[in-house]
């Protein structure tokens, strides 16, 4: 049998969204510093590419954890 899916509270979704944004920003900072350290000379494209890649990877990692957490919160709120 399939249990009805309950949505988590709105504040939990807002916190998850803010965490994903913060994770992306932190990834951009790390990627920017990594690109700055790894490259010598004029490296604007390399720094930008490393910032973009790191921010996407970090945001996806935080999003995966957020989705799992929200699903558990939805089941918990639903009383399953």
CSV table of N, CA and C in Angstrom, one decimal:
chain,number,residue,atom,x,y,z
A,1,UNK,N,0.8,-1.2,0.0
A,1,UNK,CA,0.0,0.0,0.0
A,1,UNK,C,0.9,1.2,0.0
A,2,UNK,N,0.4,2.3,-0.6
A,2,UNK,CA,1.1,3.5,-0.6
A,2,UNK,C,0.6,4.5,0.4
A,3,UNK,N,1.5,5.1,1.2
A,3,UNK,CA,1.2,6.0,2.2
A,3,UNK,C,1.1,7.4,1.6
A,4,UNK,N,0.1,8.2,2.1
A,4,UNK,CA,0.0,9.6,1.5
A,4,UNK,C,1.2,10.4,1.9
A,5,UNK,N,1.7,11.2,0.9
A,5,UNK,CA,2.9,12.0,1.1
A,5,UNK,C,2.5,13.3,1.7
A,6,UNK,N,3.1,13.6,2.8
A,6,UNK,CA,2.8,14.9,3.5
A,6,UNK,C,3.9,15.9,3.2
A,7,UNK,N,3.6,17.1,3.0
A,7,UNK,CA,4.6,18.1,2.7
A,7,UNK,C,5.2,18.7,4.0
A,8,UNK,N,6.4,18.9,4.0
A,8,UNK,CA,7.0,19.5,5.3
A,8,UNK,C,6.5,21.0,5.4
A,9,UNK,N,6.7,21.5,6.6
A,9,UNK,CA,6.3,22.9,6.8
A,9,UNK,C,7.0,23.9,5.9
A,10,UNK,N,6.4,25.0,5.7
A,10,UNK,CA,6.9,26.0,4.8
A,10,UNK,C,8.3,26.6,5.3
A,11,UNK,N,8.4,26.7,6.6
A,11,UNK,CA,9.7,27.2,7.2
A,11,UNK,C,10.8,26.2,6.9
A,12,UNK,N,10.5,24.9,6.9
A,12,UNK,CA,11.6,23.9,6.6
A,12,UNK,C,12.0,24.0,5.1
A,13,UNK,N,11.1,24.3,4.2
A,13,UNK,CA,11.4,24.4,2.8
A,13,UNK,C,12.2,25.7,2.6
A,14,UNK,N,11.9,26.8,3.4
A,14,UNK,CA,12.6,28.0,3.2
A,14,UNK,C,14.1,27.9,3.8
A,15,UNK,N,14.2,27.1,4.9
A,15,UNK,CA,15.5,26.9,5.4
A,15,UNK,C,16.4,26.0,4.5
A,16,UNK,N,15.7,25.0,3.8
A,16,UNK,CA,16.5,24.2,2.9
A,16,UNK,C,16.9,25.0,1.7
A,17,UNK,N,16.0,25.9,1.2
A,17,UNK,CA,16.4,26.8,0.1
A,17,UNK,C,17.6,27.7,0.4
A,18,UNK,N,17.5,28.3,1.6
A,18,UNK,CA,18.6,29.1,2.1
A,18,UNK,C,19.9,28.4,2.2
A,19,UNK,N,19.8,27.1,2.7
A,19,UNK,CA,21.0,26.3,2.8
A,19,UNK,C,21.6,26.0,1.5
A,20,UNK,N,20.8,25.7,0.5
A,20,UNK,CA,21.3,25.4,-0.9
A,20,UNK,C,22.0,26.7,-1.4
A,21,UNK,N,21.4,27.8,-1.2
A,21,UNK,CA,22.1,29.1,-1.7
A,21,UNK,C,23.4,29.3,-1.0
A,22,UNK,N,23.4,29.1,0.4
A,22,UNK,CA,24.6,29.3,1.1
A,22,UNK,C,25.7,28.3,0.7
A,23,UNK,N,25.3,27.1,0.4
A,23,UNK,CA,26.2,26.1,0.0
A,23,UNK,C,26.9,26.4,-1.4
A,24,UNK,N,26.0,27.0,-2.3
A,24,UNK,CA,26.5,27.4,-3.6
A,24,UNK,C,27.5,28.6,-3.4
A,25,UNK,N,27.2,29.5,-2.6
A,25,UNK,CA,28.1,30.7,-2.3
A,25,UNK,C,29.4,30.2,-1.7
A,26,UNK,N,29.3,29.3,-0.8
A,26,UNK,CA,30.5,28.8,-0.1
A,26,UNK,C,31.4,28.0,-1.2
A,27,UNK,N,30.7,27.3,-2.1
A,27,UNK,CA,31.5,26.6,-3.1
A,27,UNK,C,32.1,27.5,-4.1
A,28,UNK,N,31.5,28.7,-4.4
A,28,UNK,CA,32.1,29.7,-5.2
A,28,UNK,C,33.3,30.3,-4.6
A,29,UNK,N,33.2,30.5,-3.3
A,29,UNK,CA,34.4,31.1,-2.6
A,29,UNK,C,35.6,30.1,-2.6
A,30,UNK,N,35.3,28.8,-2.4
A,30,UNK,CA,36.3,27.8,-2.4
A,30,UNK,C,36.9,27.7,-3.8
A,31,UNK,N,36.0,27.6,-4.8
A,31,UNK,CA,36.5,27.5,-6.2
A,31,UNK,C,37.3,28.7,-6.6
A,32,UNK,N,36.9,29.9,-6.2
A,32,UNK,CA,37.6,31.0,-6.6
A,32,UNK,C,39.0,31.1,-6.0
A,33,UNK,N,39.1,30.7,-4.7
A,33,UNK,CA,40.4,30.6,-4.1
A,33,UNK,C,41.3,29.5,-4.7
A,34,UNK,N,40.7,28.4,-5.0
A,34,UNK,CA,41.4,27.3,-5.7
A,34,UNK,C,41.9,27.7,-7.0
A,35,UNK,N,41.1,28.4,-7.8
A,35,UNK,CA,41.5,28.9,-9.1
A,35,UNK,C,42.6,29.9,-9.0
A,36,UNK,N,42.5,30.8,-8.0
A,36,UNK,CA,43.5,31.8,-7.8
A,36,UNK,C,44.9,31.2,-7.4
A,37,UNK,N,44.9,30.2,-6.6
A,37,UNK,CA,46.1,29.5,-6.2
A,37,UNK,C,46.7,28.7,-7.3
A,38,UNK,N,45.8,28.0,-8.0
A,38,UNK,CA,46.3,27.0,-9.0
A,38,UNK,C,46.9,27.7,-10.3
A,39,UNK,N,46.5,28.9,-10.6
A,39,UNK,CA,46.9,29.6,-11.8
A,39,UNK,C,47.8,30.8,-11.6
A,40,UNK,N,48.6,31.0,-12.5
A,40,UNK,CA,49.5,32.2,-12.4
A,40,UNK,C,49.3,33.1,-13.7
A,41,UNK,N,49.4,34.4,-13.5
A,41,UNK,CA,49.2,35.3,-14.6
A,41,UNK,C,47.8,35.7,-14.6
A,42,UNK,N,47.3,36.0,-15.9
A,42,UNK,CA,45.9,36.5,-16.1
A,42,UNK,C,45.0,35.2,-16.2
A,43,UNK,N,44.2,35.0,-15.2
A,43,UNK,CA,43.5,33.7,-15.1
A,43,UNK,C,42.0,33.9,-14.8
A,44,UNK,N,41.4,35.0,-15.4
A,44,UNK,CA,40.1,35.3,-15.1
A,44,UNK,C,39.1,34.2,-15.5
A,45,UNK,N,39.3,33.6,-16.7
A,45,UNK,CA,38.5,32.5,-17.1
A,45,UNK,C,38.6,31.3,-16.3
A,46,UNK,N,39.8,30.9,-15.9
A,46,UNK,CA,40.1,29.8,-15.1
A,46,UNK,C,39.5,29.9,-13.7
A,47,UNK,N,39.6,31.1,-13.1
A,47,UNK,CA,39.0,31.4,-11.8
A,47,UNK,C,37.5,31.3,-11.9
A,48,UNK,N,36.9,31.9,-12.9
A,48,UNK,CA,35.5,31.9,-13.1
A,48,UNK,C,34.9,30.5,-13.3
A,49,UNK,N,35.7,29.7,-14.1
A,49,UNK,CA,35.2,28.3,-14.4
A,49,UNK,C,35.3,27.5,-13.1
A,50,UNK,N,36.4,27.7,-12.3
A,50,UNK,CA,36.5,26.9,-11.1
A,50,UNK,C,35.4,27.4,-10.0
A,51,UNK,N,35.1,28.7,-10.0
A,51,UNK,CA,34.0,29.1,-9.2
A,51,UNK,C,32.7,28.5,-9.5
A,52,UNK,N,32.4,28.5,-10.8
A,52,UNK,CA,31.1,28.0,-11.3
A,52,UNK,C,31.0,26.5,-11.0
A,53,UNK,N,32.1,25.8,-11.3
A,53,UNK,CA,32.1,24.3,-11.1
A,53,UNK,C,31.9,24.0,-9.6
A,54,UNK,N,32.7,24.7,-8.8
A,54,UNK,CA,32.6,24.4,-7.3
A,54,UNK,C,31.3,24.8,-6.7
A,55,UNK,N,30.7,25.9,-7.2
A,55,UNK,CA,29.4,26.3,-6.7
A,55,UNK,C,28.3,25.4,-7.1
A,56,UNK,N,28.3,24.9,-8.3
A,56,UNK,CA,27.3,23.9,-8.7
A,56,UNK,C,27.5,22.6,-7.9
A,57,UNK,N,28.7,22.1,-7.8
A,57,UNK,CA,28.9,20.9,-7.0
A,57,UNK,C,28.5,21.0,-5.6
A,58,UNK,N,28.8,22.1,-5.0
A,58,UNK,CA,28.4,22.3,-3.6
A,58,UNK,C,26.9,22.5,-3.4
A,59,UNK,N,26.3,23.2,-4.3
A,59,UNK,CA,24.8,23.4,-4.2
A,59,UNK,C,24.1,22.1,-4.4
A,60,UNK,N,24.6,21.2,-5.4
A,60,UNK,CA,24.0,19.9,-5.6
A,60,UNK,C,24.1,19.0,-4.4
A,61,UNK,N,25.3,19.1,-3.7
A,61,UNK,CA,25.5,18.3,-2.5
A,61,UNK,C,24.6,18.7,-1.4
A,62,UNK,N,24.4,20.0,-1.2
A,62,UNK,CA,23.5,20.5,-0.2
A,62,UNK,C,22.1,20.2,-0.5
A,63,UNK,N,21.7,20.3,-1.8
A,63,UNK,CA,20.4,20.0,-2.3
A,63,UNK,C,20.0,18.5,-2.0
A,64,UNK,N,21.0,17.6,-2.2
A,64,UNK,CA,20.7,16.2,-2.0
A,64,UNK,C,20.4,16.0,-0.5
A,65,UNK,N,21.1,16.6,0.3
A,65,UNK,CA,20.9,16.4,1.8
A,65,UNK,C,19.6,17.1,2.2
A,66,UNK,N,19.3,18.2,1.6
A,66,UNK,CA,18.0,18.9,1.9
A,66,UNK,C,16.8,18.1,1.4
A,67,UNK,N,16.9,17.5,0.3
A,67,UNK,CA,15.7,16.7,-0.2
A,67,UNK,C,15.5,15.5,0.7
A,68,UNK,N,16.5,14.9,1.1
A,68,UNK,CA,16.4,13.7,2.1
A,68,UNK,C,15.8,14.2,3.4
A,69,UNK,N,16.3,15.3,3.9
A,69,UNK,CA,15.8,15.9,5.1
A,69,UNK,C,14.4,16.3,5.0
A,70,UNK,N,14.0,16.9,3.9
A,70,UNK,CA,12.6,17.3,3.8
A,70,UNK,C,11.6,16.1,3.6
A,71,UNK,N,12.1,15.1,3.0
A,71,UNK,CA,11.3,13.9,2.9
A,71,UNK,C,11.0,13.3,4.3
A,72,UNK,N,12.1,13.2,5.0
A,72,UNK,CA,12.0,12.6,6.4
A,72,UNK,C,11.1,13.5,7.2
A,73,UNK,N,11.2,14.9,7.1
A,73,UNK,CA,10.4,15.8,7.9
A,73,UNK,C,8.9,15.6,7.4
A,74,UNK,N,8.7,15.4,6.1
A,74,UNK,CA,7.3,15.2,5.7
A,74,UNK,C,6.7,13.9,6.2
A,75,UNK,N,7.4,12.9,6.3
A,75,UNK,CA,6.9,11.6,6.9
A,75,UNK,C,6.7,11.8,8.4
A,76,UNK,N,7.6,12.5,9.0
A,76,UNK,CA,7.5,12.7,10.5
A,76,UNK,C,6.2,13.5,10.8
A,77,UNK,N,6.0,14.6,10.1
A,77,UNK,CA,4.9,15.5,10.3
A,77,UNK,C,3.6,14.7,10.0
A,78,UNK,N,3.7,13.8,9.0
A,78,UNK,CA,2.5,13.1,8.6
A,78,UNK,C,2.2,11.9,9.6
A,79,UNK,N,3.1,11.6,10.5
A,79,UNK,CA,2.8,10.6,11.5
A,79,UNK,C,3.0,9.2,11.0
A,80,UNK,N,3.8,9.0,9.9
A,80,UNK,CA,4.0,7.7,9.4
A,80,UNK,C,5.1,7.0,10.2
